[in-house]
Amino acid sequence: MDIQAFSDELIHYGRQERMQDLAILPSGTQMEVIFSKSYLRKTYQVLTNEEAQQLITRFKFLGGMEVGERRKAQLGAVSYPLGDQLQRLRISTVGDYQGRESLVMRFLYPLTQEHLRYFFAEDVQQIQQATKQRGLYLFSGPTGSGKSTLMYQLARATKGQIITIEDPVEIEEPRFLQLQTNLKIEQDYDELIRLSLRHRPDLLLIGEIRNKETAQAAVRAALTGHRVFATIHARGVAETKTRLLELLGTDDRLAHALQGIIYQRLLPNEANEPHGLLAYHFYEGQVEKQWQHVLKQVKESGWISDEVYEKEAPATTPCN
C-alpha cells in the first residue's frame, strides 16, 4: 500500500463529504478506518495492523507528535496540503493495553457563514450582544459540538487585539495572536494566560479548562478586567458551573468573574446535516446594574462618546 497516496485519499474524501472525524481503531485482529458526521458512522476500509500503524505514524509525523511513543496519549495538529488548498486537522492518538495504537482526527473547516448553521440563528446574534462585556464566558458541550467554532465566530466580530491559547491551535486565524502550549519549555495554559495579559488583549480565548490551575488563571484574568472566552466539557448549563466549581473548590471569586454560560450541541436535521442547538444563561448582579446606571448618566451628560458607552455598558440581552 502507498501510505502517502492513501492518506491523501482519506483527507480528500473527508473534506469532500464534509466529515467531522476520521478514526483508525482496532477491530478484532484488524484495524478499521471509520468516518463520522453527526450520527452517521461509515467504515471506509479495513487494514492490517501493519498498514494501520504506518498510516498512523505518517499522520503523527505530520502533526508534530512523538512518532516513537505509542502508549501515551498525544495531541497534534496539521494543515494538510490538498492541491492548492490546506485542510486543517486536529489529531489525537493513544495506545491500548496490547500496544495497539488508535487515532482520531477532527476535520476543521474555515469559518464561513455557509457552514455555521443553527436551528435558531437569532440565538447567535443574542449571544454576540450579550458577550461584549468584561468577564468570563464559558462555552460547554460534548466533544465535537462546535464550541471552539462558535467562540471563533464571536471573536471575529470583535475589534482590537485577540489572543488565543490552545493545545493545539485548531482554527488558524491570521488576525489573532495564537499561542500554543508547549510543556517542553514550560509553557502550559497557566503560564501563557499570565504572559498574554501583559499584552492587554481585548479578548482572551482559552482552548479548554482542564484542571484547577487553568480554571484559576481564567478567573483571575476575568477579575482583572479582561474579557475571557473558554471551553469546558459539561452536560448542560447548570452542570457547567458545577464542573468549574469542582475544579476550583470553594471559590467566591467565581460569582464575580462568571458572566455567562453557553451550551451547544450539534444535532442532525432531516437531511442529516449538523446544526447547532444552543442554550445559554447570563448573569447580571447589583454591581453591574449600578455601573450601567452611572455610565448612562455620564453619557447623557455628554462626557463620553456613544462608542465608549457601548463598549463599557453591561449587556442587557435576556437570558435563555
PDB file of C-alpha atoms in Angstrom:
ATOM      1  CA  MET A   1       0.000   0.000   0.000  1.00  0.00           C
ATOM      2  CA  ASP A   2       1.198   3.502  -0.878  1.00  0.00           C
ATOM      3  CA  ILE A   3       0.662   5.151   2.523  1.00  0.00           C
ATOM      4  CA  GLN A   4       1.098   8.722   1.273  1.00  0.00           C
ATOM      5  CA  ALA A   5      -1.392   8.232  -1.565  1.00  0.00           C
ATOM      6  CA  PHE A   6      -3.882   6.535   0.778  1.00  0.00           C
ATOM      7  CA  SER A   7      -3.625   9.317   3.361  1.00  0.00           C
ATOM      8  CA  ASP A   8      -4.247  11.873   0.596  1.00  0.00           C
ATOM      9  CA  GLU A   9      -7.280   9.844  -0.485  1.00  0.00           C
ATOM     10  CA  LEU A  10      -8.686   9.802   3.049  1.00  0.00           C
ATOM     11  CA  ILE A  11      -8.296  13.536   3.635  1.00  0.00           C
ATOM     12  CA  HIS A  12      -9.706  14.367   0.204  1.00  0.00           C
ATOM     13  CA  TYR A  13     -12.755  12.161   0.828  1.00  0.00           C
ATOM     14  CA  GLY A  14     -13.311  13.556   4.305  1.00  0.00           C
ATOM     15  CA  ARG A  15     -13.142  17.135   3.061  1.00  0.00           C
ATOM     16  CA  GLN A  16     -15.358  16.460   0.042  1.00  0.00           C
ATOM     17  CA  GLU A  17     -18.035  14.805   2.190  1.00  0.00           C
ATOM     18  CA  ARG A  18     -17.713  17.403   4.976  1.00  0.00           C
ATOM     19  CA  MET A  19     -16.932  14.688   7.515  1.00  0.00           C
ATOM     20  CA  GLN A  20     -16.294  15.615  11.146  1.00  0.00           C
ATOM     21  CA  ASP A  21     -13.949  12.821  12.191  1.00  0.00           C
ATOM     22  CA  LEU A  22     -11.667  10.135  10.816  1.00  0.00           C
ATOM     23  CA  ALA A  23     -10.785   7.272  13.164  1.00  0.00           C
ATOM     24  CA  ILE A  24      -8.359   4.360  12.868  1.00  0.00           C
ATOM     25  CA  LEU A  25      -9.459   1.850  15.506  1.00  0.00           C
ATOM     26  CA  PRO A  26      -8.785  -1.789  16.454  1.00  0.00           C
ATOM     27  CA  SER A  27     -11.407  -4.310  15.335  1.00  0.00           C
ATOM     28  CA  GLY A  28     -10.535  -7.847  16.355  1.00  0.00           C
ATOM     29  CA  THR A  29      -7.246  -8.757  14.694  1.00  0.00           C
ATOM     30  CA  GLN A  30      -7.512  -5.912  12.177  1.00  0.00           C
ATOM     31  CA  MET A  31      -7.959  -2.127  12.119  1.00  0.00           C
ATOM     32  CA  GLU A  32     -10.877  -0.141  10.716  1.00  0.00           C
ATOM     33  CA  VAL A  33     -10.795   3.271   9.049  1.00  0.00           C
ATOM     34  CA  ILE A  34     -14.051   4.965  10.047  1.00  0.00           C
ATOM     35  CA  PHE A  35     -15.553   8.321   9.042  1.00  0.00           C
ATOM     36  CA  SER A  36     -18.252  10.009  11.102  1.00  0.00           C
ATOM     37  CA  LYS A  37     -20.525  13.024  10.719  1.00  0.00           C
ATOM     38  CA  SER A  38     -23.261  13.800  13.186  1.00  0.00           C
ATOM     39  CA  TYR A  39     -24.991  10.437  13.800  1.00  0.00           C
ATOM     40  CA  LEU A  40     -23.570   8.908  10.606  1.00  0.00           C
ATOM     41  CA  ARG A  41     -20.758   6.358  11.038  1.00  0.00           C
ATOM     42  CA  LYS A  42     -19.184   4.724   7.974  1.00  0.00           C
ATOM     43  CA  THR A  43     -16.446   2.078   7.756  1.00  0.00           C
ATOM     44  CA  TYR A  44     -14.295   3.197   4.837  1.00  0.00           C
ATOM     45  CA  GLN A  45     -11.751   0.374   4.763  1.00  0.00           C
ATOM     46  CA  VAL A  46     -10.280  -2.453   6.840  1.00  0.00           C
ATOM     47  CA  LEU A  47      -6.477  -2.523   7.231  1.00  0.00           C
ATOM     48  CA  THR A  48      -3.909  -4.899   8.622  1.00  0.00           C
ATOM     49  CA  ASN A  49      -2.227  -3.842  11.862  1.00  0.00           C
ATOM     50  CA  GLU A  50       0.967  -3.064   9.943  1.00  0.00           C
ATOM     51  CA  GLU A  51      -0.803  -0.889   7.361  1.00  0.00           C
ATOM     52  CA  ALA A  52      -2.707   0.967  10.068  1.00  0.00           C
ATOM     53  CA  GLN A  53       0.441   1.634  12.079  1.00  0.00           C
ATOM     54  CA  GLN A  54       2.215   3.026   9.011  1.00  0.00           C
ATOM     55  CA  LEU A  55      -0.745   5.323   8.369  1.00  0.00           C
ATOM     56  CA  ILE A  56      -0.907   6.462  11.997  1.00  0.00           C
ATOM     57  CA  THR A  57       2.853   7.079  12.006  1.00  0.00           C
ATOM     58  CA  ARG A  58       2.539   9.310   8.941  1.00  0.00           C
ATOM     59  CA  PHE A  59      -0.222  11.407  10.484  1.00  0.00           C
ATOM     60  CA  LYS A  60       1.704  11.675  13.780  1.00  0.00           C
ATOM     61  CA  PHE A  61       4.815  12.870  11.947  1.00  0.00           C
ATOM     62  CA  LEU A  62       2.823  15.499  10.061  1.00  0.00           C
ATOM     63  CA  GLY A  63       1.143  16.571  13.307  1.00  0.00           C
ATOM     64  CA  GLY A  64       4.454  17.196  15.094  1.00  0.00           C
ATOM     65  CA  MET A  65       3.917  14.337  17.554  1.00  0.00           C
ATOM     66  CA  GLU A  66       6.383  11.833  19.027  1.00  0.00           C
ATOM     67  CA  VAL A  67       6.394   9.066  16.431  1.00  0.00           C
ATOM     68  CA  GLY A  68       8.099   6.506  18.682  1.00  0.00           C
ATOM     69  CA  GLU A  69       5.685   6.985  21.607  1.00  0.00           C
ATOM     70  CA  ARG A  70       2.736   4.611  21.092  1.00  0.00           C
ATOM     71  CA  ARG A  71       1.160   4.227  24.537  1.00  0.00           C
ATOM     72  CA  LYS A  72       0.957   7.746  25.911  1.00  0.00           C
ATOM     73  CA  ALA A  73      -1.945   9.896  24.706  1.00  0.00           C
ATOM     74  CA  GLN A  74      -0.799  12.651  22.354  1.00  0.00           C
ATOM     75  CA  LEU A  75      -2.347  15.650  20.624  1.00  0.00           C
ATOM     76  CA  GLY A  76      -1.223  17.290  17.402  1.00  0.00           C
ATOM     77  CA  ALA A  77      -2.425  19.408  14.502  1.00  0.00           C
ATOM     78  CA  VAL A  78      -1.503  19.906  10.862  1.00  0.00           C
ATOM     79  CA  SER A  79      -2.548  21.931   7.839  1.00  0.00           C
ATOM     80  CA  TYR A  80      -2.685  19.080   5.321  1.00  0.00           C
ATOM     81  CA  PRO A  81      -1.927  20.092   1.696  1.00  0.00           C
ATOM     82  CA  LEU A  82      -4.530  19.071  -0.880  1.00  0.00           C
ATOM     83  CA  GLY A  83      -3.526  20.554  -4.213  1.00  0.00           C
ATOM     84  CA  ASP A  84      -3.655  24.326  -3.811  1.00  0.00           C
ATOM     85  CA  GLN A  85      -5.702  24.073  -0.593  1.00  0.00           C
ATOM     86  CA  LEU A  86      -4.969  23.213   3.027  1.00  0.00           C
ATOM     87  CA  GLN A  87      -7.162  21.085   5.294  1.00  0.00           C
ATOM     88  CA  ARG A  88      -6.705  21.810   8.984  1.00  0.00           C
ATOM     89  CA  LEU A  89      -6.713  18.651  11.116  1.00  0.00           C
ATOM     90  CA  ARG A  90      -6.569  18.016  14.866  1.00  0.00           C
ATOM     91  CA  ILE A  91      -5.017  14.659  15.730  1.00  0.00           C
ATOM     92  CA  SER A  92      -5.337  12.541  18.869  1.00  0.00           C
ATOM     93  CA  THR A  93      -3.621   9.174  19.458  1.00  0.00           C
ATOM     94  CA  VAL A  94      -3.414   6.651  22.292  1.00  0.00           C
ATOM     95  CA  GLY A  95      -2.302   3.028  22.685  1.00  0.00           C
ATOM     96  CA  ASP A  96      -4.314   0.233  24.316  1.00  0.00           C
ATOM     97  CA  TYR A  97      -3.099  -2.375  26.808  1.00  0.00           C
ATOM     98  CA  GLN A  98      -1.995  -4.627  23.920  1.00  0.00           C
ATOM     99  CA  GLY A  99       0.216  -1.906  22.475  1.00  0.00           C
ATOM    100  CA  ARG A 100      -2.100  -1.192  19.534  1.00  0.00           C
ATOM    101  CA  GLU A 101      -2.282   2.479  18.693  1.00  0.00           C
ATOM    102  CA  SER A 102      -5.504   4.196  17.647  1.00  0.00           C
ATOM    103  CA  LEU A 103      -6.067   7.610  16.085  1.00  0.00           C
ATOM    104  CA  VAL A 104      -8.938  10.069  15.878  1.00  0.00           C
ATOM    105  CA  MET A 105      -8.656  13.067  13.579  1.00  0.00           C
ATOM    106  CA  ARG A 106     -11.022  16.047  13.547  1.00  0.00           C
ATOM    107  CA  PHE A 107     -11.621  17.946  10.289  1.00  0.00           C
ATOM    108  CA  LEU A 108     -11.586  21.692  10.972  1.00  0.00           C
ATOM    109  CA  TYR A 109     -13.224  23.824   8.319  1.00  0.00           C
ATOM    110  CA  PRO A 110     -12.848  27.563   7.592  1.00  0.00           C
ATOM    111  CA  LEU A 111     -15.216  29.849   9.458  1.00  0.00           C
ATOM    112  CA  THR A 112     -17.782  30.848   6.881  1.00  0.00           C
ATOM    113  CA  GLN A 113     -21.465  31.526   7.272  1.00  0.00           C
ATOM    114  CA  GLU A 114     -22.121  28.778   4.743  1.00  0.00           C
ATOM    115  CA  HIS A 115     -21.046  26.088   7.168  1.00  0.00           C
ATOM    116  CA  LEU A 116     -22.131  27.598  10.503  1.00  0.00           C
ATOM    117  CA  ARG A 117     -25.759  26.554  10.677  1.00  0.00           C
ATOM    118  CA  TYR A 118     -28.064  26.784  13.667  1.00  0.00           C
ATOM    119  CA  PHE A 119     -31.655  25.759  14.211  1.00  0.00           C
ATOM    120  CA  PHE A 120     -32.313  29.242  15.659  1.00  0.00           C
ATOM    121  CA  ALA A 121     -29.921  31.698  14.014  1.00  0.00           C
ATOM    122  CA  GLU A 122     -31.131  34.559  16.215  1.00  0.00           C
ATOM    123  CA  ASP A 123     -29.559  32.832  19.239  1.00  0.00           C
ATOM    124  CA  VAL A 124     -26.080  33.562  17.894  1.00  0.00           C
ATOM    125  CA  GLN A 125     -26.953  37.241  17.467  1.00  0.00           C
ATOM    126  CA  GLN A 126     -28.218  37.442  21.055  1.00  0.00           C
ATOM    127  CA  ILE A 127     -25.090  35.722  22.368  1.00  0.00           C
ATOM    128  CA  GLN A 128     -22.931  38.097  20.320  1.00  0.00           C
ATOM    129  CA  GLN A 129     -24.615  41.047  22.008  1.00  0.00           C
ATOM    130  CA  ALA A 130     -24.527  39.531  25.496  1.00  0.00           C
ATOM    131  CA  THR A 131     -20.814  38.631  25.498  1.00  0.00           C
ATOM    132  CA  LYS A 132     -19.388  42.073  24.779  1.00  0.00           C
ATOM    133  CA  GLN A 133     -18.532  42.973  28.365  1.00  0.00           C
ATOM    134  CA  ARG A 134     -15.584  42.070  30.553  1.00  0.00           C
ATOM    135  CA  GLY A 135     -15.716  38.822  32.489  1.00  0.00           C
ATOM    136  CA  LEU A 136     -15.613  35.060  31.980  1.00  0.00           C
ATOM    137  CA  TYR A 137     -17.865  33.350  29.438  1.00  0.00           C
ATOM    138  CA  LEU A 138     -17.891  29.546  29.384  1.00  0.00           C
ATOM    139  CA  PHE A 139     -18.721  27.552  26.254  1.00  0.00           C
ATOM    140  CA  SER A 140     -19.690  23.986  27.125  1.00  0.00           C
ATOM    141  CA  GLY A 141     -20.848  20.835  25.425  1.00  0.00           C
ATOM    142  CA  PRO A 142     -19.545  17.396  24.494  1.00  0.00           C
ATOM    143  CA  THR A 143     -16.531  16.762  22.271  1.00  0.00           C
ATOM    144  CA  GLY A 144     -17.257  17.769  18.683  1.00  0.00           C
ATOM    145  CA  SER A 145     -20.167  20.067  19.496  1.00  0.00           C
ATOM    146  CA  GLY A 146     -18.653  23.152  17.848  1.00  0.00           C
ATOM    147  CA  LYS A 147     -17.648  25.068  20.992  1.00  0.00           C
ATOM    148  CA  SER A 148     -14.391  26.392  19.540  1.00  0.00           C
ATOM    149  CA  THR A 149     -16.049  27.224  16.232  1.00  0.00           C
ATOM    150  CA  LEU A 150     -18.693  29.338  17.976  1.00  0.00           C
ATOM    151  CA  MET A 151     -16.048  31.106  20.077  1.00  0.00           C
ATOM    152  CA  TYR A 152     -14.069  31.977  16.954  1.00  0.00           C
ATOM    153  CA  GLN A 153     -17.178  33.185  15.159  1.00  0.00           C
ATOM    154  CA  LEU A 154     -17.952  35.577  18.011  1.00  0.00           C
ATOM    155  CA  ALA A 155     -14.312  36.642  18.293  1.00  0.00           C
ATOM    156  CA  ARG A 156     -14.069  37.568  14.628  1.00  0.00           C
ATOM    157  CA  ALA A 157     -16.728  40.217  15.208  1.00  0.00           C
ATOM    158  CA  THR A 158     -14.565  41.766  17.953  1.00  0.00           C
ATOM    159  CA  LYS A 159     -12.338  44.755  17.261  1.00  0.00           C
ATOM    160  CA  GLY A 160      -8.931  45.132  18.872  1.00  0.00           C
ATOM    161  CA  GLN A 161      -6.324  42.600  19.943  1.00  0.00           C
ATOM    162  CA  ILE A 162      -7.427  38.990  20.328  1.00  0.00           C
ATOM    163  CA  ILE A 163      -5.164  36.346  21.858  1.00  0.00           C
ATOM    164  CA  THR A 164      -5.902  32.620  21.781  1.00  0.00           C
ATOM    165  CA  ILE A 165      -4.261  29.916  23.904  1.00  0.00           C
ATOM    166  CA  GLU A 166      -4.829  26.370  22.686  1.00  0.00           C
ATOM    167  CA  ASP A 167      -3.468  22.816  22.790  1.00  0.00           C
ATOM    168  CA  PRO A 168      -3.114  22.590  19.844  1.00  0.00           C
ATOM    169  CA  VAL A 169      -4.239  25.551  17.700  1.00  0.00           C
ATOM    170  CA  GLU A 170      -7.322  24.231  15.891  1.00  0.00           C
ATOM    171  CA  ILE A 171      -8.544  27.059  13.683  1.00  0.00           C
ATOM    172  CA  GLU A 172      -5.978  29.309  12.035  1.00  0.00           C
ATOM    173  CA  GLU A 173      -6.960  32.982  12.086  1.00  0.00           C
ATOM    174  CA  PRO A 174      -4.353  35.460  10.743  1.00  0.00           C
ATOM    175  CA  ARG A 175      -5.813  38.421  12.646  1.00  0.00           C
ATOM    176  CA  PHE A 176      -5.413  36.756  16.061  1.00  0.00           C
ATOM    177  CA  LEU A 177      -2.259  36.258  18.111  1.00  0.00           C
ATOM    178  CA  GLN A 178      -2.433  32.475  18.513  1.00  0.00           C
ATOM    179  CA  LEU A 179      -0.354  30.795  21.226  1.00  0.00           C
ATOM    180  CA  GLN A 180       0.121  27.053  21.645  1.00  0.00           C
ATOM    181  CA  THR A 181       1.020  25.253  24.856  1.00  0.00           C
ATOM    182  CA  ASN A 182       4.429  23.574  24.953  1.00  0.00           C
ATOM    183  CA  LEU A 183       5.268  21.629  28.097  1.00  0.00           C
ATOM    184  CA  LYS A 184       8.863  21.062  26.935  1.00  0.00           C
ATOM    185  CA  ILE A 185       9.587  24.744  27.544  1.00  0.00           C
ATOM    186  CA  GLU A 186       7.140  25.003  30.468  1.00  0.00           C
ATOM    187  CA  GLN A 187       4.505  26.943  28.570  1.00  0.00           C
ATOM    188  CA  ASP A 188       1.279  25.482  29.908  1.00  0.00           C
ATOM    189  CA  TYR A 189      -2.136  27.177  29.951  1.00  0.00           C
ATOM    190  CA  ASP A 190      -1.487  28.889  33.282  1.00  0.00           C
ATOM    191  CA  GLU A 191       1.843  30.372  32.184  1.00  0.00           C
ATOM    192  CA  LEU A 192       0.565  31.529  28.791  1.00  0.00           C
ATOM    193  CA  ILE A 193      -2.507  33.152  30.340  1.00  0.00           C
ATOM    194  CA  ARG A 194      -0.277  35.177  32.668  1.00  0.00           C
ATOM    195  CA  LEU A 195       2.011  36.188  29.812  1.00  0.00           C
ATOM    196  CA  SER A 196      -0.852  37.116  27.486  1.00  0.00           C
ATOM    197  CA  LEU A 197      -2.356  39.555  29.998  1.00  0.00           C
ATOM    198  CA  ARG A 198       0.748  41.734  29.631  1.00  0.00           C
ATOM    199  CA  HIS A 199      -0.317  42.293  26.021  1.00  0.00           C
ATOM    200  CA  ARG A 200      -3.601  43.763  27.257  1.00  0.00           C
ATOM    201  CA  PRO A 201      -5.901  41.765  24.952  1.00  0.00           C
ATOM    202  CA  ASP A 202      -9.404  42.980  24.200  1.00  0.00           C
ATOM    203  CA  LEU A 203     -10.430  39.316  24.176  1.00  0.00           C
ATOM    204  CA  LEU A 204      -8.645  36.231  25.502  1.00  0.00           C
ATOM    205  CA  LEU A 205      -9.683  32.798  24.177  1.00  0.00           C
ATOM    206  CA  ILE A 206      -8.694  29.743  26.228  1.00  0.00           C
ATOM    207  CA  GLY A 207      -8.959  26.479  24.305  1.00  0.00           C
ATOM    208  CA  GLU A 208     -10.071  24.349  27.234  1.00  0.00           C
ATOM    209  CA  ILE A 209     -10.271  24.492  31.028  1.00  0.00           C
ATOM    210  CA  ARG A 210      -8.997  21.065  32.080  1.00  0.00           C
ATOM    211  CA  ASN A 211      -7.607  21.489  35.577  1.00  0.00           C
ATOM    212  CA  LYS A 212      -7.566  23.657  38.690  1.00  0.00           C
ATOM    213  CA  GLU A 213      -4.604  25.774  37.565  1.00  0.00           C
ATOM    214  CA  THR A 214      -6.212  26.745  34.259  1.00  0.00           C
ATOM    215  CA  ALA A 215      -9.559  27.431  35.954  1.00  0.00           C
ATOM    216  CA  GLN A 216      -7.895  29.722  38.498  1.00  0.00           C
ATOM    217  CA  ALA A 217      -5.947  31.544  35.785  1.00  0.00           C
ATOM    218  CA  ALA A 218      -9.117  32.112  33.733  1.00  0.00           C
ATOM    219  CA  VAL A 219     -10.959  33.510  36.758  1.00  0.00           C
ATOM    220  CA  ARG A 220      -8.013  35.773  37.632  1.00  0.00           C
ATOM    221  CA  ALA A 221      -7.910  37.109  34.084  1.00  0.00           C
ATOM    222  CA  ALA A 222     -11.623  37.937  34.215  1.00  0.00           C
ATOM    223  CA  LEU A 223     -11.338  39.595  37.634  1.00  0.00           C
ATOM    224  CA  THR A 224      -8.511  41.839  36.410  1.00  0.00           C
ATOM    225  CA  GLY A 225     -10.860  43.404  33.876  1.00  0.00           C
ATOM    226  CA  HIS A 226     -10.420  41.194  30.836  1.00  0.00           C
ATOM    227  CA  ARG A 227     -12.981  39.613  28.553  1.00  0.00           C
ATOM    228  CA  VAL A 228     -12.356  35.851  28.549  1.00  0.00           C
ATOM    229  CA  PHE A 229     -13.879  33.042  26.472  1.00  0.00           C
ATOM    230  CA  ALA A 230     -13.111  29.434  27.464  1.00  0.00           C
ATOM    231  CA  THR A 231     -14.450  25.969  26.709  1.00  0.00           C
ATOM    232  CA  ILE A 232     -15.197  23.282  29.267  1.00  0.00           C
ATOM    233  CA  HIS A 233     -16.730  19.817  28.942  1.00  0.00           C
ATOM    234  CA  ALA A 234     -20.134  19.594  30.659  1.00  0.00           C
ATOM    235  CA  ARG A 235     -23.579  18.104  30.062  1.00  0.00           C
ATOM    236  CA  GLY A 236     -25.622  21.300  30.343  1.00  0.00           C
ATOM    237  CA  VAL A 237     -25.778  24.914  31.521  1.00  0.00           C
ATOM    238  CA  ALA A 238     -26.200  24.047  35.218  1.00  0.00           C
ATOM    239  CA  GLU A 239     -23.545  21.324  35.073  1.00  0.00           C
ATOM    240  CA  THR A 240     -21.061  23.782  33.541  1.00  0.00           C
ATOM    241  CA  LYS A 241     -20.902  25.918  36.669  1.00  0.00           C
ATOM    242  CA  THR A 242     -20.812  22.795  38.836  1.00  0.00           C
ATOM    243  CA  ARG A 243     -17.887  21.433  36.826  1.00  0.00           C
ATOM    244  CA  LEU A 244     -15.930  24.661  37.231  1.00  0.00           C
ATOM    245  CA  LEU A 245     -16.615  24.686  40.968  1.00  0.00           C
ATOM    246  CA  GLU A 246     -15.303  21.116  41.147  1.00  0.00           C
ATOM    247  CA  LEU A 247     -12.041  22.294  39.609  1.00  0.00           C
ATOM    248  CA  LEU A 248     -11.782  25.444  41.723  1.00  0.00           C
ATOM    249  CA  GLY A 249     -13.063  24.070  45.004  1.00  0.00           C
ATOM    250  CA  THR A 250     -14.972  26.637  47.070  1.00  0.00           C
ATOM    251  CA  ASP A 251     -14.161  29.879  45.323  1.00  0.00           C
ATOM    252  CA  ASP A 252     -16.246  33.001  45.947  1.00  0.00           C
ATOM    253  CA  ARG A 253     -14.389  34.791  43.160  1.00  0.00           C
ATOM    254  CA  LEU A 254     -16.266  32.780  40.539  1.00  0.00           C
ATOM    255  CA  ALA A 255     -19.508  34.613  41.348  1.00  0.00           C
ATOM    256  CA  HIS A 256     -17.825  37.915  40.471  1.00  0.00           C
ATOM    257  CA  ALA A 257     -15.966  36.628  37.393  1.00  0.00           C
ATOM    258  CA  LEU A 258     -18.555  34.455  35.626  1.00  0.00           C
ATOM    259  CA  GLN A 259     -20.746  36.465  33.261  1.00  0.00           C
ATOM    260  CA  GLY A 260     -22.350  33.774  31.129  1.00  0.00           C
ATOM    261  CA  ILE A 261     -22.615  30.126  30.109  1.00  0.00           C
ATOM    262  CA  ILE A 262     -23.320  28.971  26.563  1.00  0.00           C
ATOM    263  CA  TYR A 263     -24.143  25.297  25.997  1.00  0.00           C
ATOM    264  CA  GLN A 264     -24.112  23.885  22.476  1.00  0.00           C
ATOM    265  CA  ARG A 265     -24.895  20.568  20.789  1.00  0.00           C
ATOM    266  CA  LEU A 266     -24.737  19.599  17.122  1.00  0.00           C
ATOM    267  CA  LEU A 267     -27.808  17.652  16.016  1.00  0.00           C
ATOM    268  CA  PRO A 268     -28.657  16.321  12.540  1.00  0.00           C
ATOM    269  CA  ASN A 269     -31.637  17.767  10.706  1.00  0.00           C
ATOM    270  CA  GLU A 270     -33.842  15.657   8.428  1.00  0.00           C
ATOM    271  CA  ALA A 271     -31.176  15.852   5.703  1.00  0.00           C
ATOM    272  CA  ASN A 272     -28.579  14.556   8.216  1.00  0.00           C
ATOM    273  CA  GLU A 273     -26.775  17.915   8.176  1.00  0.00           C
ATOM    274  CA  PRO A 274     -25.384  19.002  11.567  1.00  0.00           C
ATOM    275  CA  HIS A 275     -27.000  22.115  13.046  1.00  0.00           C
ATOM    276  CA  GLY A 276     -26.218  23.820  16.325  1.00  0.00           C
ATOM    277  CA  LEU A 277     -28.746  23.973  19.150  1.00  0.00           C
ATOM    278  CA  LEU A 278     -27.951  26.477  21.899  1.00  0.00           C
ATOM    279  CA  ALA A 279     -28.950  27.099  25.490  1.00  0.00           C
ATOM    280  CA  TYR A 280     -27.470  29.998  27.425  1.00  0.00           C
ATOM    281  CA  HIS A 281     -27.665  31.994  30.625  1.00  0.00           C
ATOM    282  CA  PHE A 282     -26.120  35.343  31.523  1.00  0.00           C
ATOM    283  CA  TYR A 283     -25.670  36.849  34.974  1.00  0.00           C
ATOM    284  CA  GLU A 284     -26.375  40.449  35.951  1.00  0.00           C
ATOM    285  CA  GLY A 285     -25.589  41.374  39.527  1.00  0.00           C
ATOM    286  CA  GLN A 286     -26.207  44.544  41.552  1.00  0.00           C
ATOM    287  CA  VAL A 287     -22.754  45.947  40.769  1.00  0.00           C
ATOM    288  CA  GLU A 288     -23.431  45.671  37.040  1.00  0.00           C
ATOM    289  CA  LYS A 289     -26.814  47.389  37.427  1.00  0.00           C
ATOM    290  CA  GLN A 290     -25.249  50.260  39.368  1.00  0.00           C
ATOM    291  CA  TRP A 291     -22.445  50.542  36.820  1.00  0.00           C
ATOM    292  CA  GLN A 292     -24.968  50.729  33.989  1.00  0.00           C
ATOM    293  CA  HIS A 293     -26.846  53.497  35.815  1.00  0.00           C
ATOM    294  CA  VAL A 294     -23.822  55.747  36.409  1.00  0.00           C
ATOM    295  CA  LEU A 295     -22.433  55.061  32.934  1.00  0.00           C
ATOM    296  CA  LYS A 296     -25.712  56.138  31.395  1.00  0.00           C
ATOM    297  CA  GLN A 297     -25.569  59.346  33.432  1.00  0.00           C
ATOM    298  CA  VAL A 298     -22.141  60.359  32.110  1.00  0.00           C
ATOM    299  CA  LYS A 299     -23.199  59.503  28.559  1.00  0.00           C
ATOM    300  CA  GLU A 300     -26.349  61.627  28.791  1.00  0.00           C
ATOM    301  CA  SER A 301     -24.222  64.448  30.205  1.00  0.00           C
ATOM    302  CA  GLY A 302     -22.101  64.300  27.052  1.00  0.00           C
ATOM    303  CA  TRP A 303     -18.912  63.340  28.909  1.00  0.00           C
ATOM    304  CA  ILE A 304     -18.295  60.120  26.952  1.00  0.00           C
ATOM    305  CA  SER A 305     -18.998  59.084  23.370  1.00  0.00           C
ATOM    306  CA  ASP A 306     -21.576  56.562  22.210  1.00  0.00           C
ATOM    307  CA  GLU A 307     -18.718  54.229  21.241  1.00  0.00           C
ATOM    308  CA  VAL A 308     -17.255  54.268  24.761  1.00  0.00           C
ATOM    309  CA  TYR A 309     -20.703  53.716  26.249  1.00  0.00           C
ATOM    310  CA  GLU A 310     -21.433  50.713  24.022  1.00  0.00           C
ATOM    311  CA  LYS A 311     -18.104  49.159  24.930  1.00  0.00           C
ATOM    312  CA  GLU A 312     -18.448  49.654  28.685  1.00  0.00           C
ATOM    313  CA  ALA A 313     -22.187  49.171  29.279  1.00  0.00           C
ATOM    314  CA  PRO A 314     -23.297  45.774  30.645  1.00  0.00           C
ATOM    315  CA  ALA A 315     -25.220  43.715  28.113  1.00  0.00           C
ATOM    316  CA  THR A 316     -28.979  43.636  28.549  1.00  0.00           C
ATOM    317  CA  THR A 317     -29.793  40.658  26.342  1.00  0.00           C
ATOM    318  CA  PRO A 318     -32.441  38.470  28.038  1.00  0.00           C
ATOM    319  CA  CYS A 319     -31.354  35.103  29.426  1.00  0.00           C
ATOM    320  CA  ASN A 320     -32.432  31.808  27.843  1.00  0.00           C
TER     321      ASN A 320
END
